[in-house]
Short mmCIF file of C-alpha atoms in Angstrom, two decimals:
data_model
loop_
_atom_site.label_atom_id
_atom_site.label_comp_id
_atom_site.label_asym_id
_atom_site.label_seq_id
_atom_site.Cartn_x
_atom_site.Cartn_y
_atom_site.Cartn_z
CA UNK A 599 0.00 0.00 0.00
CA UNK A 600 1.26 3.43 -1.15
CA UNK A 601 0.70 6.53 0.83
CA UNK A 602 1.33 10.13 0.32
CA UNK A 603 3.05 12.44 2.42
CA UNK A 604 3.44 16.58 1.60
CA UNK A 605 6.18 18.24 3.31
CA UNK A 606 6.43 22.32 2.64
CA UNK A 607 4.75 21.65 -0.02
CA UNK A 608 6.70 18.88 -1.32
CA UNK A 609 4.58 15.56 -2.21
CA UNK A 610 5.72 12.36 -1.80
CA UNK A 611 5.09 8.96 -2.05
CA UNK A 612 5.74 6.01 -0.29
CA UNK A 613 5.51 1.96 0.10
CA UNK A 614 6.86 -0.56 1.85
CA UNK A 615 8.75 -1.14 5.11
CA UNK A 616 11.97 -1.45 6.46
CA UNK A 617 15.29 0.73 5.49
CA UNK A 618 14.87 3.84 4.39
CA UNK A 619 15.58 4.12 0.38
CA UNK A 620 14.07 7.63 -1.50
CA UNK A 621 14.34 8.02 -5.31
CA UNK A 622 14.75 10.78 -7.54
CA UNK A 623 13.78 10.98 -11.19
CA UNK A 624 15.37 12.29 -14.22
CA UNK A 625 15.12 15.11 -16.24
CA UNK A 626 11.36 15.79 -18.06
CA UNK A 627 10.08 12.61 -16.09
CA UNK A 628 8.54 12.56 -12.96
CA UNK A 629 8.41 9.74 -9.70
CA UNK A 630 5.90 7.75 -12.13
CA UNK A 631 8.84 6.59 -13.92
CA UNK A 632 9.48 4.13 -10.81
CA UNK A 633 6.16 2.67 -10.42
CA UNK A 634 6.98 -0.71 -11.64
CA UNK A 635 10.77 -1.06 -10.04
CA UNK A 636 10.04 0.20 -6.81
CA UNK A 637 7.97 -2.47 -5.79
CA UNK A 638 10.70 -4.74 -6.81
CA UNK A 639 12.51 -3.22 -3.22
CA UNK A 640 9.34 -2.60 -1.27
CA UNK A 641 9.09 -5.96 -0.03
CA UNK A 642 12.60 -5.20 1.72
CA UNK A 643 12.93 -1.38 2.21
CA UNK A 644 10.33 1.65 2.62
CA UNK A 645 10.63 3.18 -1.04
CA UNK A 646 9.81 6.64 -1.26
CA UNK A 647 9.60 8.25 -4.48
CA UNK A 648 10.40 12.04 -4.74
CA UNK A 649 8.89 14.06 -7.71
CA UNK A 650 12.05 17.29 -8.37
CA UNK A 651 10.39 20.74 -8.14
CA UNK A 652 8.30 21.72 -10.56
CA UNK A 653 7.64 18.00 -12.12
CA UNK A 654 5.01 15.09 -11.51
CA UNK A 655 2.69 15.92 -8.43
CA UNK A 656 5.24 18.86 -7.57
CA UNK A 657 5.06 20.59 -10.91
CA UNK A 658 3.77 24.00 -9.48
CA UNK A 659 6.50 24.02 -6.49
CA UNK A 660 9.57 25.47 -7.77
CA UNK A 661 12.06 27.93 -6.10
CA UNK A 662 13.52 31.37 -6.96
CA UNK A 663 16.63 30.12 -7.96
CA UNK A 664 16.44 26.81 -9.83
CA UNK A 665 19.93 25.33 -9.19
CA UNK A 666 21.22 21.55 -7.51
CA UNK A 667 21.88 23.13 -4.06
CA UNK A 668 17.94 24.94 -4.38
CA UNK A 669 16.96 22.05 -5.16
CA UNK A 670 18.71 19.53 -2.55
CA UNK A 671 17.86 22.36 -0.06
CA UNK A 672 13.81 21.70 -0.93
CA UNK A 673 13.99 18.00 -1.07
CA UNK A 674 15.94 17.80 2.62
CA UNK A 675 12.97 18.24 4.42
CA UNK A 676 11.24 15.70 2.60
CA UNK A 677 13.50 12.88 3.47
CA UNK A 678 13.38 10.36 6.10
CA UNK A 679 16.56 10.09 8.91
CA UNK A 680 18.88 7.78 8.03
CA UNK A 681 18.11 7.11 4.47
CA UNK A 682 19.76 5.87 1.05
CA UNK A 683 19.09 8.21 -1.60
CA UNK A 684 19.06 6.99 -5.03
CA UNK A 685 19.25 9.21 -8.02
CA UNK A 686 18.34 8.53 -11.56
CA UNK A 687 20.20 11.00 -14.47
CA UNK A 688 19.40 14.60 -13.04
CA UNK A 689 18.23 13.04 -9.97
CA UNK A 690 21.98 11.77 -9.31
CA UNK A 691 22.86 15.17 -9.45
CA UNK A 692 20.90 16.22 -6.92
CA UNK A 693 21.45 12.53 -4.70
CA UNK A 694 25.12 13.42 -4.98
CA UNK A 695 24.40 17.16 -3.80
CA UNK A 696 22.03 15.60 -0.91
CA UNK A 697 24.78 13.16 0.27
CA UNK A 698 26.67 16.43 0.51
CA UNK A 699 24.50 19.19 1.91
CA UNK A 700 22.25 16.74 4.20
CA UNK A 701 25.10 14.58 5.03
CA UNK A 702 23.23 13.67 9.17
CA UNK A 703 20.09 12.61 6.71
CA UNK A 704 21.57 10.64 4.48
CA UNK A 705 23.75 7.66 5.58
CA UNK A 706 24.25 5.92 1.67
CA UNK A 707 23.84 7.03 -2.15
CA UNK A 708 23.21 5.64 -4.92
CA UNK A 709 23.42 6.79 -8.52
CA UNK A 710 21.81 5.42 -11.68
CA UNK A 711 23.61 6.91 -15.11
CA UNK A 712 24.58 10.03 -13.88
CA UNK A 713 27.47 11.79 -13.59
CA UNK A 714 28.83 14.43 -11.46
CA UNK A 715 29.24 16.38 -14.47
CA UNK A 716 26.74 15.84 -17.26
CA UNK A 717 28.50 18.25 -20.95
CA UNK A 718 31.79 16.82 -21.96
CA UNK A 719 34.80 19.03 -21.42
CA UNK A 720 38.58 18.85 -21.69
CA UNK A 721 38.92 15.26 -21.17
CA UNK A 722 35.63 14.78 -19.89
CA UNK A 723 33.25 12.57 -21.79
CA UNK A 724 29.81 13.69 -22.11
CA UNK A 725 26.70 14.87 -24.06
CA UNK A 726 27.54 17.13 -26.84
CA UNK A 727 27.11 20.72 -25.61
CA UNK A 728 25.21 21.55 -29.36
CA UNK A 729 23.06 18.28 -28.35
CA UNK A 730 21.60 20.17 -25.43
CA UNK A 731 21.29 23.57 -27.21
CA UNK A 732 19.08 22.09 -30.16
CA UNK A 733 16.82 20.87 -26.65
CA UNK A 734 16.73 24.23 -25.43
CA UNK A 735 15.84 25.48 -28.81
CA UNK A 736 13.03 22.74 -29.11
CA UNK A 737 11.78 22.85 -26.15
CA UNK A 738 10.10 26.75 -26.97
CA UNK A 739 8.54 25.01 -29.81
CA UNK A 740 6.98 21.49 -28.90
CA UNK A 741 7.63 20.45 -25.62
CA UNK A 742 6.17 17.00 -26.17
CA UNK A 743 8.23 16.54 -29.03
CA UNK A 744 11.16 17.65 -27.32
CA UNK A 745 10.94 14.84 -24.28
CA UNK A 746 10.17 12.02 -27.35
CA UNK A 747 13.04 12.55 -28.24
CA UNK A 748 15.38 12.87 -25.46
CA UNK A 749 13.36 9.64 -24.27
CA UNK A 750 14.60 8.25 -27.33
CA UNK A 751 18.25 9.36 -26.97
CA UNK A 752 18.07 7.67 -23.41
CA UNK A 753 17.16 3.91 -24.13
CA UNK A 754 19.16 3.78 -27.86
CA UNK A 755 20.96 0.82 -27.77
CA UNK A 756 19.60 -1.34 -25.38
CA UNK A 757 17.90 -4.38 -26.81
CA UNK A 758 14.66 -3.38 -25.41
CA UNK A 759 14.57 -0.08 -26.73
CA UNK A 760 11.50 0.46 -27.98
CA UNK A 761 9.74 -0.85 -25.20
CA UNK A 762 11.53 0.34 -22.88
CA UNK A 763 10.18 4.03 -23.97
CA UNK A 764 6.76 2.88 -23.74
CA UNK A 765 6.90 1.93 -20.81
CA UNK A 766 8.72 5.45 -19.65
CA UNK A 767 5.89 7.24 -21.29
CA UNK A 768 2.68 4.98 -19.89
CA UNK A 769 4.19 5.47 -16.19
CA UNK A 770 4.78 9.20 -17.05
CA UNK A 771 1.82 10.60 -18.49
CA UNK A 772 -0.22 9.11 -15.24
CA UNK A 773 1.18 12.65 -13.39
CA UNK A 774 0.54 16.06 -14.27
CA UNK A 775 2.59 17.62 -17.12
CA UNK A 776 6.07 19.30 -16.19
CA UNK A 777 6.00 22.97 -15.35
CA UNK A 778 7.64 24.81 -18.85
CA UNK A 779 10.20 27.33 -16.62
CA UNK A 780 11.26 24.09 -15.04
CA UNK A 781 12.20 21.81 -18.00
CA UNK A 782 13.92 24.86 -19.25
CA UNK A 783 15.72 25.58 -15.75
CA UNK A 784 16.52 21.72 -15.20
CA UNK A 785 17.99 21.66 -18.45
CA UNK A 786 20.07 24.49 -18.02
CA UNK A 787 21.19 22.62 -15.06
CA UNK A 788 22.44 19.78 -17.08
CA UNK A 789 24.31 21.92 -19.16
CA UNK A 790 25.74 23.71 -16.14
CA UNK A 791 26.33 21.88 -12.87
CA UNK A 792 29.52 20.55 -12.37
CA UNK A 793 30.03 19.00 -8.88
CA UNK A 794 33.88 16.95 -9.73
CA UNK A 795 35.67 19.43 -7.59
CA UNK A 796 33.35 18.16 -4.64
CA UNK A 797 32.16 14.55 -4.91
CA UNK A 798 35.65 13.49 -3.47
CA UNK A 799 34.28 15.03 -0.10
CA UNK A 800 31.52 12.21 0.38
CA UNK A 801 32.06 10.23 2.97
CA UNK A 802 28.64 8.00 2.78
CA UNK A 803 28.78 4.47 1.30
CA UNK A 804 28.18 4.95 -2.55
CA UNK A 805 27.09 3.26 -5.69
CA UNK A 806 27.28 4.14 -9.25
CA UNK A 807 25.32 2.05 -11.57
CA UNK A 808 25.74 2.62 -15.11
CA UNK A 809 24.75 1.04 -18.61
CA UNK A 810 27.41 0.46 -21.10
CA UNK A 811 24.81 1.46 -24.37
CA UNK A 812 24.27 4.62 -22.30
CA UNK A 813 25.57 7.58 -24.91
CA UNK A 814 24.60 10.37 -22.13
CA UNK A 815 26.63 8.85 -19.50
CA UNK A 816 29.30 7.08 -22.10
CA UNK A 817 31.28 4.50 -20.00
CA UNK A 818 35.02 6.12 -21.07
CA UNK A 819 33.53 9.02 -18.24
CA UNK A 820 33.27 6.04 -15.61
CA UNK A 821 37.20 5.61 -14.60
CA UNK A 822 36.78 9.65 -14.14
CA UNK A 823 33.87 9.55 -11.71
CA UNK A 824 35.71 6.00 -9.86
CA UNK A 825 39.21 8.72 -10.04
CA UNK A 826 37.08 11.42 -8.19
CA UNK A 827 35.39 9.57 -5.88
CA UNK A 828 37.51 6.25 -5.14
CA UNK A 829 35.79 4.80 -2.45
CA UNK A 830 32.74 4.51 -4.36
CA UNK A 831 31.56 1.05 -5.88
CA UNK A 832 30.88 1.27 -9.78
CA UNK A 833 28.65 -1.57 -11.29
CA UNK A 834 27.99 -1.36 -14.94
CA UNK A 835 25.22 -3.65 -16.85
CA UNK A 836 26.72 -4.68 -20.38
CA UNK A 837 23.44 -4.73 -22.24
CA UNK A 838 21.85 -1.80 -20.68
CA UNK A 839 21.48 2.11 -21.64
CA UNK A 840 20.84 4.98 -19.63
CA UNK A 841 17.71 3.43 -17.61
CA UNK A 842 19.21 0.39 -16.45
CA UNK A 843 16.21 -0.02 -13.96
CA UNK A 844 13.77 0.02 -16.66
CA UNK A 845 15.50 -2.37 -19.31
CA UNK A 846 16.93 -4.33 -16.84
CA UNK A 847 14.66 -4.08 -13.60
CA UNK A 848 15.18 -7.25 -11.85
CA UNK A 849 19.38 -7.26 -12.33
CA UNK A 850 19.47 -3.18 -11.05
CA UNK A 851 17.19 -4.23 -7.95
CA UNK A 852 19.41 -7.28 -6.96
CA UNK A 853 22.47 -4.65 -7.12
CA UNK A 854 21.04 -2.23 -5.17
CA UNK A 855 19.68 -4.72 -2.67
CA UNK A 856 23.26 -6.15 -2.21
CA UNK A 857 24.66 -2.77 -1.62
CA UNK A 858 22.23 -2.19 0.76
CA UNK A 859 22.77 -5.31 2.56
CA UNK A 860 27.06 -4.84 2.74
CA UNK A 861 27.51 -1.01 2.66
CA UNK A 862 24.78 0.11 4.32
CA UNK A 863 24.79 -0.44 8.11
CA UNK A 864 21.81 -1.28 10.07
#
């Protein structure tokens, strides 16, 4: 049974019982994009599933300043003592900021394709800065259009492709549409945020799941991340993309449940 639980304003939702594990979504998604994994961990954690400012059930809460530490700063209220937080793409970003910024909150993190630092650089493999400009010039025009296609982008090259953006877009469209200044702001953010010169300074258990299809998160940035933050654990699934926990559901649950149960004390 799932229950709902506002906080400032903040909605959340959550199922299950037992550790404390909170997820956050990705960029033009929303929480919905969970609804079949996380009751592939309820039976053995409580799951609670965060919708970012100004998406899903939160699309009309959105601060002044629409940046990772506004956002992390939002969200801390919102999240149990003691938890793991999980973050998916964008939502690592903010995870890795939360591990950070509400460090007596959260005791593990976990990331799912993201990066610390999202554009390529100098020696930094990433997305194509003109990639995200041609987004930020779409998005004006046809916003719907625009997330088809960076839905697209994300499950390219896993076997299960096609499906596997169904399946985003069912679970999505149940919430309410995105707020436009925030798809605009939290792409920005992608373009912008750079936390390497801090993810060395987390001290919480971490894991960093990633799919080697995934062209956002291209596995040549992995030794990178592992070089920034070496104590962290880096697991990546051969046949999946950049939604490892919607091509490959059962495998990312089993990782994350093992990391729970070794790194994560009781």
């Amino acid at each position: 049974m799932q229950h709902r639980t506002h906080h400032n304003g903040l909605v959340t939702r959550t199922q299950g019982t037992g550790k404390d594990l909170v997820f956050l979504h990705g960029w033009g998604m929303n929480s919905g994009v969970f609804t079949e994994f996380g009751p592939l961990l309820s039976e053995e954690f409580t799951v609670t599933v965060v919708d970012l400012p100004g998406f899903g059930n939160n699309h009309n809460v959105i601060p002044d300043q629409y940046s990772i530490t506004s956002l992390a700063e939002m969200i801390r209220p919102a999240l149990p003592d003691d938890c793991v937080v999980a973050g998916w793409s964008l939502g690592g970003l903010v995870a890795q900021q939360l591990a950070l910024s509400a460090a007596e909150k959260v005791i593990g993190l976990v990331t799912i394709a993201s990066s610390p630092r999202f554009v390529s650089d100098k020696g930094w493999p990433g997305i194509d800065p003109a990639v995200l400009n041609q987004f930020q010039k779409d998005l004006g025009e046809d916003f719907q259009k625009t997330l088809d296609r960076f839905l697209s982008i994300q499950a390219m090259g896993s076997e299960t492709a096609r499906q596997d953006v169904k399946k985003i877009k069912r679970s999505v469209t149940a919430f309410p549409d995105p707020s436009l200044d925030a798809l605009a702001a939290a792409l920005q953010l992608l373009s912008d945020e750079d936390l390497r010169a801090v993810i060395g300074q987390i001290r919480q258990p971490t894991l960093r799941i990633f799919g080697r299809l995934d062209s956002l998160v291209p596995t040549t940035a992995i030794d990178n991340i592992c070089q920034l933050q070496p104590q962290s654990d880096a697991v990546v699934l051969s046949k999946a993309s950049h939604a490892p926990f919607i091509s490959h559901p059962q495998q990312t649950a089993d990782i994350i449940k093992r990391f729970m149960a070794t790194r994560i004390q009781s």
